[in-house]
PDB file of C-alpha atoms and ligand atoms in Angstrom:
ATOM      1  CA  MET A  28     -19.455 -15.607  -7.467  1.00  0.00           C
ATOM      2  CA  SER A  29     -17.057 -14.194 -10.056  1.00  0.00           C
ATOM      3  CA  PRO A  30     -18.359 -14.840 -13.556  1.00  0.00           C
ATOM      4  CA  ILE A  31     -20.344 -11.615 -13.860  1.00  0.00           C
ATOM      5  CA  PHE A  32     -17.142  -9.652 -13.285  1.00  0.00           C
ATOM      6  CA  ALA A  33     -14.896  -8.629 -16.158  1.00  0.00           C
ATOM      7  CA  SER A  34     -11.236  -9.163 -15.770  1.00  0.00           C
ATOM      8  CA  PRO A  35      -9.708  -5.695 -15.524  1.00  0.00           C
ATOM      9  CA  PRO A  36      -8.105  -4.317 -18.631  1.00  0.00           C
ATOM     10  CA  ILE A  37      -4.573  -2.839 -18.586  1.00  0.00           C
ATOM     11  CA  GLN A  38      -4.026   0.424 -20.328  1.00  0.00           C
ATOM     12  CA  GLN A  39      -0.628   1.918 -21.053  1.00  0.00           C
ATOM     13  CA  ILE A  40      -0.427   5.628 -20.634  1.00  0.00           C
ATOM     14  CA  ASP A  41       1.751   7.498 -22.905  1.00  0.00           C
ATOM     15  CA  SER A  42       3.045  10.572 -21.208  1.00  0.00           C
ATOM     16  CA  ILE A  43       6.094  12.535 -20.221  1.00  0.00           C
ATOM     17  CA  ALA A  44       6.929   9.439 -18.176  1.00  0.00           C
ATOM     18  CA  ARG A  45       8.228   7.756 -21.378  1.00  0.00           C
ATOM     19  CA  ALA A  46      10.690  10.546 -21.947  1.00  0.00           C
ATOM     20  CA  LEU A  47      11.806  10.148 -18.319  1.00  0.00           C
ATOM     21  CA  ASN A  48      12.497   6.420 -18.812  1.00  0.00           C
ATOM     22  CA  VAL A  49       9.441   5.086 -16.959  1.00  0.00           C
ATOM     23  CA  GLU A  50       6.657   2.923 -18.316  1.00  0.00           C
ATOM     24  CA  LEU A  51       3.285   3.450 -16.855  1.00  0.00           C
ATOM     25  CA  TYR A  52       0.368   1.057 -17.003  1.00  0.00           C
ATOM     26  CA  VAL A  53      -3.075   1.367 -15.394  1.00  0.00           C
ATOM     27  CA  LEU A  54      -4.920  -1.705 -14.103  1.00  0.00           C
ATOM     28  CA  ARG A  55      -8.551  -0.635 -14.578  1.00  0.00           C
ATOM     29  CA  LEU A  56     -10.376  -2.162 -11.626  1.00  0.00           C
ATOM     30  CA  ASP A  57     -12.875   0.564 -12.101  1.00  0.00           C
ATOM     31  CA  LEU A  58     -14.144  -1.428 -15.108  1.00  0.00           C
ATOM     32  CA  VAL A  59     -14.755  -4.819 -13.429  1.00  0.00           C
ATOM     33  CA  HIS A  60     -18.444  -4.087 -12.836  1.00  0.00           C
ATOM     34  CA  PRO A  61     -20.717  -1.077 -13.398  1.00  0.00           C
ATOM     35  CA  LEU A  62     -21.944  -0.973  -9.777  1.00  0.00           C
ATOM     36  CA  ILE A  63     -19.503  -2.880  -7.727  1.00  0.00           C
ATOM     37  CA  SER A  64     -16.352  -1.293  -8.936  1.00  0.00           C
ATOM     38  CA  GLY A  65     -12.706  -1.251  -8.023  1.00  0.00           C
ATOM     39  CA  ASN A  66     -11.199  -2.837  -5.064  1.00  0.00           C
ATOM     40  CA  LYS A  67     -14.468  -3.055  -3.167  1.00  0.00           C
ATOM     41  CA  TRP A  68     -15.574  -6.209  -4.960  1.00  0.00           C
ATOM     42  CA  TYR A  69     -12.289  -8.011  -4.059  1.00  0.00           C
ATOM     43  CA  LYS A  70     -12.770  -7.043  -0.353  1.00  0.00           C
ATOM     44  CA  LEU A  71     -16.438  -8.217  -0.344  1.00  0.00           C
ATOM     45  CA  LYS A  72     -16.030 -11.533  -2.195  1.00  0.00           C
ATOM     46  CA  TYR A  73     -14.811 -13.782   0.636  1.00  0.00           C
ATOM     47  CA  ASN A  74     -16.957 -11.992   3.173  1.00  0.00           C
ATOM     48  CA  LEU A  75     -20.062 -12.838   1.198  1.00  0.00           C
ATOM     49  CA  GLU A  76     -18.852 -16.404   0.762  1.00  0.00           C
ATOM     50  CA  ALA A  77     -18.323 -16.671   4.491  1.00  0.00           C
ATOM     51  CA  ALA A  78     -21.814 -15.363   5.207  1.00  0.00           C
ATOM     52  CA  LYS A  79     -23.283 -17.827   2.732  1.00  0.00           C
ATOM     53  CA  ARG A  80     -21.350 -20.641   4.366  1.00  0.00           C
ATOM     54  CA  GLU A  81     -22.653 -19.671   7.792  1.00  0.00           C
ATOM     55  CA  ASN A  82     -26.198 -19.458   6.413  1.00  0.00           C
ATOM     56  CA  ILE A  83     -26.532 -15.805   7.247  1.00  0.00           C
ATOM     57  CA  ASP A  84     -28.703 -13.888   4.846  1.00  0.00           C
ATOM     58  CA  THR A  85     -28.110 -10.331   6.065  1.00  0.00           C
ATOM     59  CA  ILE A  86     -24.906  -8.333   5.750  1.00  0.00           C
ATOM     60  CA  LEU A  87     -24.346  -5.390   8.095  1.00  0.00           C
ATOM     61  CA  THR A  88     -21.584  -2.911   7.569  1.00  0.00           C
ATOM     62  CA  PHE A  89     -20.355   0.610   8.358  1.00  0.00           C
ATOM     63  CA  GLY A  90     -19.473   3.719   6.481  1.00  0.00           C
ATOM     64  CA  GLY A  91     -19.684   7.460   5.958  1.00  0.00           C
ATOM     65  CA  ALA A  92     -22.419   9.043   4.012  1.00  0.00           C
ATOM     66  CA  TYR A  93     -20.361   8.999   0.740  1.00  0.00           C
ATOM     67  CA  SER A  94     -18.798   5.641   1.248  1.00  0.00           C
ATOM     68  CA  ASN A  95     -17.812   3.626  -1.778  1.00  0.00           C
ATOM     69  CA  HIS A  96     -17.912   0.533   0.392  1.00  0.00           C
ATOM     70  CA  ILE A  97     -21.534   1.187   1.392  1.00  0.00           C
ATOM     71  CA  TYR A  98     -22.412   1.673  -2.271  1.00  0.00           C
ATOM     72  CA  ALA A  99     -20.651  -1.543  -3.353  1.00  0.00           C
ATOM     73  CA  THR A 100     -22.093  -3.634  -0.433  1.00  0.00           C
ATOM     74  CA  ALA A 101     -25.648  -2.515  -1.230  1.00  0.00           C
ATOM     75  CA  ALA A 102     -25.168  -3.443  -4.941  1.00  0.00           C
ATOM     76  CA  ALA A 103     -23.465  -6.758  -4.183  1.00  0.00           C
ATOM     77  CA  GLY A 104     -26.130  -7.696  -1.605  1.00  0.00           C
ATOM     78  CA  ASN A 105     -28.842  -7.040  -4.120  1.00  0.00           C
ATOM     79  CA  LEU A 106     -27.007  -8.995  -6.829  1.00  0.00           C
ATOM     80  CA  PHE A 107     -26.263 -12.017  -4.689  1.00  0.00           C
ATOM     81  CA  GLY A 108     -29.468 -12.206  -2.679  1.00  0.00           C
ATOM     82  CA  PHE A 109     -28.369 -10.786   0.741  1.00  0.00           C
ATOM     83  CA  LYS A 110     -30.301  -8.288   2.778  1.00  0.00           C
ATOM     84  CA  THR A 111     -28.070  -5.392   3.680  1.00  0.00           C
ATOM     85  CA  ILE A 112     -27.965  -2.967   6.528  1.00  0.00           C
ATOM     86  CA  GLY A 113     -25.729   0.129   6.353  1.00  0.00           C
ATOM     87  CA  VAL A 114     -24.695   1.741   9.604  1.00  0.00           C
ATOM     88  CA  ILE A 115     -23.914   5.344   8.610  1.00  0.00           C
ATOM     89  CA  ARG A 116     -21.829   7.769  10.639  1.00  0.00           C
ATOM     90  CA  GLY A 117     -23.614  10.883  11.739  1.00  0.00           C
ATOM     91  CA  GLU A 118     -27.121  12.231  11.389  1.00  0.00           C
ATOM     92  CA  GLU A 119     -29.587  11.508   8.638  1.00  0.00           C
ATOM     93  CA  THR A 120     -29.728  14.271   6.008  1.00  0.00           C
ATOM     94  CA  LEU A 121     -32.681  14.492   3.663  1.00  0.00           C
ATOM     95  CA  PRO A 122     -32.934  14.304   0.789  1.00  0.00           C
ATOM     96  CA  LEU A 123     -30.457  11.463   0.782  1.00  0.00           C
ATOM     97  CA  ASN A 124     -27.277  12.118  -1.105  1.00  0.00           C
ATOM     98  CA  PRO A 125     -26.680  10.159  -4.362  1.00  0.00           C
ATOM     99  CA  THR A 126     -24.606   7.443  -2.601  1.00  0.00           C
ATOM    100  CA  LEU A 127     -27.215   6.700   0.050  1.00  0.00           C
ATOM    101  CA  GLU A 128     -30.080   7.101  -2.427  1.00  0.00           C
ATOM    102  CA  PHE A 129     -28.452   4.423  -4.524  1.00  0.00           C
ATOM    103  CA  ALA A 130     -27.876   2.207  -1.461  1.00  0.00           C
ATOM    104  CA  THR A 131     -31.568   2.454  -0.623  1.00  0.00           C
ATOM    105  CA  SER A 132     -32.512   1.675  -4.191  1.00  0.00           C
ATOM    106  CA  GLN A 133     -30.607  -1.537  -3.861  1.00  0.00           C
ATOM    107  CA  GLY A 134     -32.613  -2.481  -0.816  1.00  0.00           C
ATOM    108  CA  MET A 135     -30.150  -1.469   1.853  1.00  0.00           C
ATOM    109  CA  GLN A 136     -31.654  -0.458   5.164  1.00  0.00           C
ATOM    110  CA  LEU A 137     -29.864   2.579   6.553  1.00  0.00           C
ATOM    111  CA  ILE A 138     -29.455   3.370  10.268  1.00  0.00           C
ATOM    112  CA  TYR A 139     -27.540   6.334  11.652  1.00  0.00           C
ATOM    113  CA  ILE A 140     -25.279   6.475  14.601  1.00  0.00           C
ATOM    114  CA  ASP A 141     -23.652   9.581  16.106  1.00  0.00           C
ATOM    115  CA  ARG A 142     -19.935  10.163  15.541  1.00  0.00           C
ATOM    116  CA  GLN A 143     -18.982   9.255  19.085  1.00  0.00           C
ATOM    117  CA  THR A 144     -20.683   5.889  18.974  1.00  0.00           C
ATOM    118  CA  TYR A 145     -19.354   5.358  15.443  1.00  0.00           C
ATOM    119  CA  ARG A 146     -15.828   5.206  16.902  1.00  0.00           C
ATOM    120  CA  LEU A 147     -16.849   1.950  18.517  1.00  0.00           C
ATOM    121  CA  ARG A 148     -17.644   0.375  15.179  1.00  0.00           C
ATOM    122  CA  ASN A 149     -15.156  -2.444  15.737  1.00  0.00           C
ATOM    123  CA  SER A 150     -16.022  -3.068  19.351  1.00  0.00           C
ATOM    124  CA  SER A 151     -17.849  -6.170  20.486  1.00  0.00           C
ATOM    125  CA  THR A 152     -20.028  -4.069  22.727  1.00  0.00           C
ATOM    126  CA  LEU A 153     -21.570  -2.251  19.768  1.00  0.00           C
ATOM    127  CA  HIS A 154     -21.736  -5.523  17.827  1.00  0.00           C
ATOM    128  CA  GLN A 155     -23.654  -7.199  20.617  1.00  0.00           C
ATOM    129  CA  GLU A 156     -26.183  -4.269  20.495  1.00  0.00           C
ATOM    130  CA  LEU A 157     -26.498  -4.716  16.719  1.00  0.00           C
ATOM    131  CA  TYR A 158     -27.000  -8.491  17.048  1.00  0.00           C
ATOM    132  CA  ALA A 159     -29.677  -7.789  19.727  1.00  0.00           C
ATOM    133  CA  ARG A 160     -31.446  -5.385  17.442  1.00  0.00           C
ATOM    134  CA  PHE A 161     -31.102  -7.116  14.099  1.00  0.00           C
ATOM    135  CA  GLY A 162     -30.688 -10.814  14.919  1.00  0.00           C
ATOM    136  CA  LYS A 163     -28.362 -12.988  12.926  1.00  0.00           C
ATOM    137  CA  VAL A 164     -26.357 -10.624  10.698  1.00  0.00           C
ATOM    138  CA  PHE A 165     -22.864 -10.999   9.155  1.00  0.00           C
ATOM    139  CA  ILE A 166     -20.825  -7.966  10.170  1.00  0.00           C
ATOM    140  CA  ILE A 167     -18.233  -6.642   7.718  1.00  0.00           C
ATOM    141  CA  PRO A 168     -16.048  -3.881   9.179  1.00  0.00           C
ATOM    142  CA  GLU A 169     -15.911  -0.409   7.606  1.00  0.00           C
ATOM    143  CA  GLY A 170     -14.137  -0.490   4.204  1.00  0.00           C
ATOM    144  CA  GLY A 171     -14.179  -4.306   4.108  1.00  0.00           C
ATOM    145  CA  CYS A 172     -11.110  -4.182   6.374  1.00  0.00           C
ATOM    146  CA  ASN A 173     -10.683  -7.787   7.654  1.00  0.00           C
ATOM    147  CA  LEU A 174      -8.824 -10.915   6.663  1.00  0.00           C
ATOM    148  CA  ASN A 175     -11.504 -11.954   4.152  1.00  0.00           C
ATOM    149  CA  GLY A 176     -10.949  -8.558   2.566  1.00  0.00           C
ATOM    150  CA  VAL A 177      -7.194  -9.053   2.423  1.00  0.00           C
ATOM    151  CA  LYS A 178      -7.669 -12.483   0.887  1.00  0.00           C
ATOM    152  CA  GLY A 179      -9.792 -11.179  -1.929  1.00  0.00           C
ATOM    153  CA  CYS A 180      -7.214  -8.529  -2.708  1.00  0.00           C
ATOM    154  CA  THR A 181      -4.518 -11.148  -3.232  1.00  0.00           C
ATOM    155  CA  GLU A 182      -6.398 -11.829  -6.462  1.00  0.00           C
ATOM    156  CA  ILE A 183      -6.206  -8.281  -7.877  1.00  0.00           C
ATOM    157  CA  ILE A 184      -2.945  -8.670  -9.782  1.00  0.00           C
ATOM    158  CA  SER A 185      -2.932 -11.771 -11.943  1.00  0.00           C
ATOM    159  CA  PRO A 186       0.514 -13.465 -11.962  1.00  0.00           C
ATOM    160  CA  ASP A 187       1.027 -12.928 -15.678  1.00  0.00           C
ATOM    161  CA  ILE A 188       1.076  -9.089 -15.482  1.00  0.00           C
ATOM    162  CA  GLU A 189       4.547  -7.753 -15.946  1.00  0.00           C
ATOM    163  CA  PHE A 190       5.650  -4.834 -13.861  1.00  0.00           C
ATOM    164  CA  ASP A 191       8.286  -3.848 -11.243  1.00  0.00           C
ATOM    165  CA  ILE A 192       6.289  -1.622  -8.906  1.00  0.00           C
ATOM    166  CA  ALA A 193       2.610  -1.487  -8.211  1.00  0.00           C
ATOM    167  CA  CYS A 194       1.072   1.714  -6.863  1.00  0.00           C
ATOM    168  CA  ILE A 195      -2.169   1.945  -4.973  1.00  0.00           C
ATOM    169  CA  ALA A 196      -4.234   4.477  -3.021  1.00  0.00           C
ATOM    170  CA  CYS A 197      -4.777   3.510   0.664  1.00  0.00           C
ATOM    171  CA  GLY A 198      -7.624   4.197   3.034  1.00  0.00           C
ATOM    172  CA  THR A 199      -7.543   1.259   5.468  1.00  0.00           C
ATOM    173  CA  GLY A 200      -4.646  -0.474   3.710  1.00  0.00           C
ATOM    174  CA  THR A 201      -6.558  -3.685   3.247  1.00  0.00           C
ATOM    175  CA  THR A 202      -6.074  -3.611  -0.477  1.00  0.00           C
ATOM    176  CA  LEU A 203      -2.341  -2.904  -0.163  1.00  0.00           C
ATOM    177  CA  ALA A 204      -1.978  -5.775   2.265  1.00  0.00           C
ATOM    178  CA  GLY A 205      -3.590  -8.189  -0.168  1.00  0.00           C
ATOM    179  CA  VAL A 206      -1.599  -7.027  -3.145  1.00  0.00           C
ATOM    180  CA  ALA A 207       1.698  -7.104  -1.144  1.00  0.00           C
ATOM    181  CA  LEU A 208       0.964 -10.732  -0.111  1.00  0.00           C
ATOM    182  CA  SER A 209       0.424 -11.765  -3.702  1.00  0.00           C
ATOM    183  CA  LEU A 210       3.769 -10.469  -5.061  1.00  0.00           C
ATOM    184  CA  ASN A 211       6.964 -12.432  -5.499  1.00  0.00           C
ATOM    185  CA  ASP A 212      10.176 -10.963  -4.246  1.00  0.00           C
ATOM    186  CA  ARG A 213      11.244  -9.206  -7.446  1.00  0.00           C
ATOM    187  CA  ARG A 214       8.209  -6.866  -7.221  1.00  0.00           C
ATOM    188  CA  ARG A 215       7.151  -4.268  -4.806  1.00  0.00           C
ATOM    189  CA  VAL A 216       3.935  -2.383  -3.959  1.00  0.00           C
ATOM    190  CA  ILE A 217       3.793   1.219  -2.831  1.00  0.00           C
ATOM    191  CA  GLY A 218       0.722   2.598  -1.094  1.00  0.00           C
ATOM    192  CA  PHE A 219      -0.273   6.271  -1.192  1.00  0.00           C
ATOM    193  CA  SER A 220      -2.148   7.159   1.988  1.00  0.00           C
ATOM    194  CA  VAL A 221      -5.071   9.518   1.543  1.00  0.00           C
ATOM    195  CA  LEU A 222      -5.171  10.161   5.276  1.00  0.00           C
ATOM    196  CA  ARG A 223      -3.069  12.576   7.268  1.00  0.00           C
ATOM    197  CA  GLY A 224      -0.492  10.946   9.533  1.00  0.00           C
ATOM    198  CA  ASP A 225       1.270   7.620   9.328  1.00  0.00           C
ATOM    199  CA  PHE A 226      -0.710   5.424  11.670  1.00  0.00           C
ATOM    200  CA  LEU A 227      -1.807   3.462   8.608  1.00  0.00           C
ATOM    201  CA  LYS A 228       1.598   1.827   8.577  1.00  0.00           C
ATOM    202  CA  HIS A 229       0.897   0.092  11.872  1.00  0.00           C
ATOM    203  CA  ASP A 230      -2.612  -0.929  10.694  1.00  0.00           C
ATOM    204  CA  ILE A 231      -1.148  -2.544   7.595  1.00  0.00           C
ATOM    205  CA  GLU A 232       1.618  -4.307   9.544  1.00  0.00           C
ATOM    206  CA  SER A 233      -1.008  -5.648  11.909  1.00  0.00           C
ATOM    207  CA  LEU A 234      -3.209  -6.875   9.084  1.00  0.00           C
ATOM    208  CA  LEU A 235      -0.215  -8.639   7.454  1.00  0.00           C
ATOM    209  CA  ARG A 236       0.813 -10.250  10.762  1.00  0.00           C
ATOM    210  CA  GLN A 237      -2.672 -11.602  11.373  1.00  0.00           C
ATOM    211  CA  TYR A 238      -2.864 -12.926   7.848  1.00  0.00           C
ATOM    212  CA  GLN A 239       0.460 -14.600   7.634  1.00  0.00           C
ATOM    213  CA  ASP A 240       3.260 -14.205  10.121  1.00  0.00           C
ATOM    214  CA  SER A 241       6.178 -15.834   8.285  1.00  0.00           C
ATOM    215  CA  LYS A 242       6.957 -14.466   4.882  1.00  0.00           C
ATOM    216  CA  SER A 243       8.852 -11.128   4.550  1.00  0.00           C
ATOM    217  CA  ILE A 244       6.876  -8.878   2.396  1.00  0.00           C
ATOM    218  CA  SER A 245       8.048  -5.891   0.405  1.00  0.00           C
ATOM    219  CA  TRP A 246       5.808  -2.819   0.694  1.00  0.00           C
ATOM    220  CA  ASP A 247       5.993   0.888   1.391  1.00  0.00           C
ATOM    221  CA  LEU A 248       3.625   3.626   2.325  1.00  0.00           C
ATOM    222  CA  ILE A 249       3.993   7.158   1.136  1.00  0.00           C
ATOM    223  CA  CYS A 250       2.248   9.643   3.336  1.00  0.00           C
ATOM    224  CA  ASN A 251       2.698  13.084   1.839  1.00  0.00           C
ATOM    225  CA  TYR A 252       0.111  13.175  -0.881  1.00  0.00           C
ATOM    226  CA  HIS A 253      -2.987  13.367   1.374  1.00  0.00           C
ATOM    227  CA  PHE A 254      -3.773  16.949   0.357  1.00  0.00           C
ATOM    228  CA  GLY A 255      -4.863  17.889   3.850  1.00  0.00           C
ATOM    229  CA  GLY A 256      -6.520  14.621   4.825  1.00  0.00           C
ATOM    230  CA  TYR A 257      -9.425  12.325   3.975  1.00  0.00           C
ATOM    231  CA  ALA A 258     -11.707  13.738   1.327  1.00  0.00           C
ATOM    232  CA  LYS A 259      -9.858  17.110   1.297  1.00  0.00           C
ATOM    233  CA  VAL A 260      -9.032  18.491  -2.094  1.00  0.00           C
ATOM    234  CA  ASN A 261      -7.592  21.649  -3.552  1.00  0.00           C
ATOM    235  CA  ASP A 262      -7.698  23.266  -6.926  1.00  0.00           C
ATOM    236  CA  GLU A 263      -4.411  21.763  -7.987  1.00  0.00           C
ATOM    237  CA  LEU A 264      -5.686  18.258  -7.402  1.00  0.00           C
ATOM    238  CA  LEU A 265      -9.001  18.893  -9.169  1.00  0.00           C
ATOM    239  CA  ARG A 266      -7.177  20.411 -12.117  1.00  0.00           C
ATOM    240  CA  PHE A 267      -4.746  17.504 -12.250  1.00  0.00           C
ATOM    241  CA  ALA A 268      -7.644  14.949 -12.319  1.00  0.00           C
ATOM    242  CA  ARG A 269      -9.472  16.917 -15.049  1.00  0.00           C
ATOM    243  CA  GLU A 270      -6.369  17.154 -17.215  1.00  0.00           C
ATOM    244  CA  PHE A 271      -5.448  13.530 -16.656  1.00  0.00           C
ATOM    245  CA  GLU A 272      -8.908  12.444 -17.782  1.00  0.00           C
ATOM    246  CA  ARG A 273      -8.785  14.623 -20.859  1.00  0.00           C
ATOM    247  CA  GLU A 274      -5.369  13.353 -21.803  1.00  0.00           C
ATOM    248  CA  HIS A 275      -5.765   9.615 -21.139  1.00  0.00           C
ATOM    249  CA  ASP A 276      -9.489   9.142 -21.142  1.00  0.00           C
ATOM    250  CA  ILE A 277      -9.281   7.719 -17.603  1.00  0.00           C
ATOM    251  CA  PRO A 278     -11.547   9.379 -14.969  1.00  0.00           C
ATOM    252  CA  LEU A 279     -10.103   9.614 -11.406  1.00  0.00           C
ATOM    253  CA  ASP A 280     -12.069  10.006  -8.183  1.00  0.00           C
ATOM    254  CA  TYR A 281     -10.968  12.888  -5.932  1.00  0.00           C
ATOM    255  CA  VAL A 282     -10.789  11.009  -2.589  1.00  0.00           C
ATOM    256  CA  TYR A 283      -8.433   8.211  -3.595  1.00  0.00           C
ATOM    257  CA  THR A 284      -7.103   7.671  -7.082  1.00  0.00           C
ATOM    258  CA  ALA A 285      -6.502  11.283  -8.042  1.00  0.00           C
ATOM    259  CA  LYS A 286      -4.111  11.627  -5.019  1.00  0.00           C
ATOM    260  CA  MET A 287      -2.210   8.410  -5.868  1.00  0.00           C
ATOM    261  CA  PHE A 288      -1.940   9.302  -9.576  1.00  0.00           C
ATOM    262  CA  TYR A 289      -0.771  12.818  -8.661  1.00  0.00           C
ATOM    263  CA  GLY A 290       1.798  11.352  -6.320  1.00  0.00           C
ATOM    264  CA  VAL A 291       3.068   8.965  -8.904  1.00  0.00           C
ATOM    265  CA  MET A 292       3.403  11.622 -11.656  1.00  0.00           C
ATOM    266  CA  ASP A 293       5.228  13.818  -9.117  1.00  0.00           C
ATOM    267  CA  LEU A 294       7.674  11.050  -8.277  1.00  0.00           C
ATOM    268  CA  VAL A 295       8.191  10.216 -11.963  1.00  0.00           C
ATOM    269  CA  LYS A 296       9.395  13.770 -12.453  1.00  0.00           C
ATOM    270  CA  GLU A 297      11.755  13.382  -9.491  1.00  0.00           C
ATOM    271  CA  GLY A 298      13.323  10.274 -11.085  1.00  0.00           C
ATOM    272  CA  TYR A 299      12.030   7.942  -8.376  1.00  0.00           C
ATOM    273  CA  PHE A 300      10.867   5.309 -10.791  1.00  0.00           C
ATOM    274  CA  ASP A 301      13.758   5.535 -13.209  1.00  0.00           C
ATOM    275  CA  GLY A 302      13.928   2.566 -15.592  1.00  0.00           C
ATOM    276  CA  ARG A 303      10.883   0.873 -14.023  1.00  0.00           C
ATOM    277  CA  ARG A 304       7.678  -0.507 -15.314  1.00  0.00           C
ATOM    278  CA  VAL A 305       4.981   0.913 -12.945  1.00  0.00           C
ATOM    279  CA  LEU A 306       1.480  -0.533 -12.603  1.00  0.00           C
ATOM    280  CA  LEU A 307      -1.033   2.016 -11.238  1.00  0.00           C
ATOM    281  CA  ILE A 308      -3.999   0.282  -9.739  1.00  0.00           C
ATOM    282  CA  HIS A 309      -7.168   2.212 -10.466  1.00  0.00           C
ATOM    283  CA  THR A 310      -9.373   1.242  -7.548  1.00  0.00           C
ATOM    284  CA  GLY A 311     -12.586   2.866  -8.879  1.00  0.00           C
ATOM    285  CA  GLY A 312     -14.630   5.055  -6.568  1.00  0.00           C
ATOM    286  CA  LEU A 313     -16.067   7.236  -9.250  1.00  0.00           C
ATOM    287  CA  GLN A 314     -19.603   7.263  -7.796  1.00  0.00           C
ATOM    288  CA  GLY A 315     -18.268   9.628  -5.126  1.00  0.00           C
ATOM    289  CA  ASN A 316     -17.397  12.348  -7.679  1.00  0.00           C
ATOM    290  CA  VAL A 317     -21.041  13.271  -7.999  1.00  0.00           C
ATOM    291  CA  LYS A 318     -20.945  15.421  -4.885  1.00  0.00           C
ATOM    292  CA  LYS A 319     -17.980  17.467  -6.028  1.00  0.00           C
ATOM    293  CA  GLN A 320     -19.526  18.185  -9.365  1.00  0.00           C
ATOM    294  CA  ALA A 321     -22.706  19.235  -7.697  1.00  0.00           C
ATOM    295  CA  GLY A 322     -20.769  21.520  -5.397  1.00  0.00           C
ATOM    296  CA  MET A 323     -22.067  19.735  -2.300  1.00  0.00           C
ATOM    297  CA  PRO A 324     -20.094  19.851   0.961  1.00  0.00           C
ATOM    298  CA  VAL A 325     -17.323  17.352   1.395  1.00  0.00           C
ATOM    299  CA  PRO A 326     -17.716  14.993   4.366  1.00  0.00           C
ATOM    300  CA  GLN A 327     -15.487  15.763   7.275  1.00  0.00           C
ATOM    301  CA  GLU A 328     -13.733  13.014   9.247  1.00  0.00           C
TER     302      GLU A 328
HETATM  303  C1  PLP B  25     -11.932   2.198  -0.601  1.00  0.00           C
HETATM  304  C2  PLP B  25     -11.052   2.701  -1.652  1.00  0.00           C
HETATM  305  C3  PLP B  25      -9.694   2.670  -1.516  1.00  0.00           C
HETATM  306  C4  PLP B  25      -8.995   2.252  -0.259  1.00  0.00           C
HETATM  307  O1  PLP B  25      -8.928   0.890  -0.058  1.00  0.00           O
HETATM  308  P1  PLP B  25      -8.313   0.314   1.290  1.00  0.00           P
HETATM  309  O2  PLP B  25      -8.312  -1.159   1.104  1.00  0.00           O
HETATM  310  O3  PLP B  25      -9.241   0.741   2.357  1.00  0.00           O
HETATM  311  O4  PLP B  25      -6.948   0.912   1.515  1.00  0.00           O
HETATM  312  C5  PLP B  25      -8.887   3.082  -2.570  1.00  0.00           C
HETATM  313  N1  PLP B  25      -9.455   3.575  -3.677  1.00  0.00           N
HETATM  314  C6  PLP B  25     -10.839   3.667  -3.837  1.00  0.00           C
HETATM  315  C7  PLP B  25     -11.302   4.239  -5.094  1.00  0.00           C
HETATM  316  C8  PLP B  25     -11.690   3.223  -2.816  1.00  0.00           C
HETATM  317  O5  PLP B  25     -12.971   3.333  -2.984  1.00  0.00           O
END
């Protein structure tokens, strides 16, 4: 399924980091495909292959109204000949926002479930109801967070890329888990959680255990650059993202990558990465910026 995807370019960013004895490189996953960008493709890849192997022609998945995963699943389904159903958290709002408008344009059928029921999105009770209603569908969890997703993410960093520490923004931690599994022991990956709290650590440990229980894996999660929680922003973050784009010609999304890049730059100044070659993984997500520019309300968790 891969040939239509470009291999991600690496861009060195020249900044104050140089003067502080740190080399920064950006792995531009945001450029692998115009519609299925960033880490979402890697998380979908083996799920779509599994669906095909099982002869299931419909993908069903879950997400919020601004979800990058919903957007990418709709586009990938359209591209690879799957029907797609998006189960969206909360009530329908018309007109559809740009994310859901796009999903619909790719042929995705949208259904809405209330927030209470949405909490059951990983339960077999809800899945049984969905099978009863839609027949044979291949269910991908919210955010592509399953072992197929982890497997795809082991392919993000090709072995010939040289670096000491990779940095990545984390929502479910699936991408971090895959990247961590792909590294040899001289290298390390650090996740920057975009969620408040540190429960994500346990989620990541559990994913890694399910995937492979033997090898010791070196990873870390930094939990103090969430800016108030999922999809919360402040002026400082928005200003940082704007200035970063102007200086390096790399756009950042406000939900994930801006927070990670901000955190990295902050830690560079603190001397945290002294003497290291750091690879920042740009996971895409730029479709979601539309709402911020249009001044539309930010989704609440
Ligand atoms: C979904 C997403 C993430 C989070 O990936 P996880 O595997 O859920 O941790 C990071 N960055 C962007 C841009 C995303 O869209």
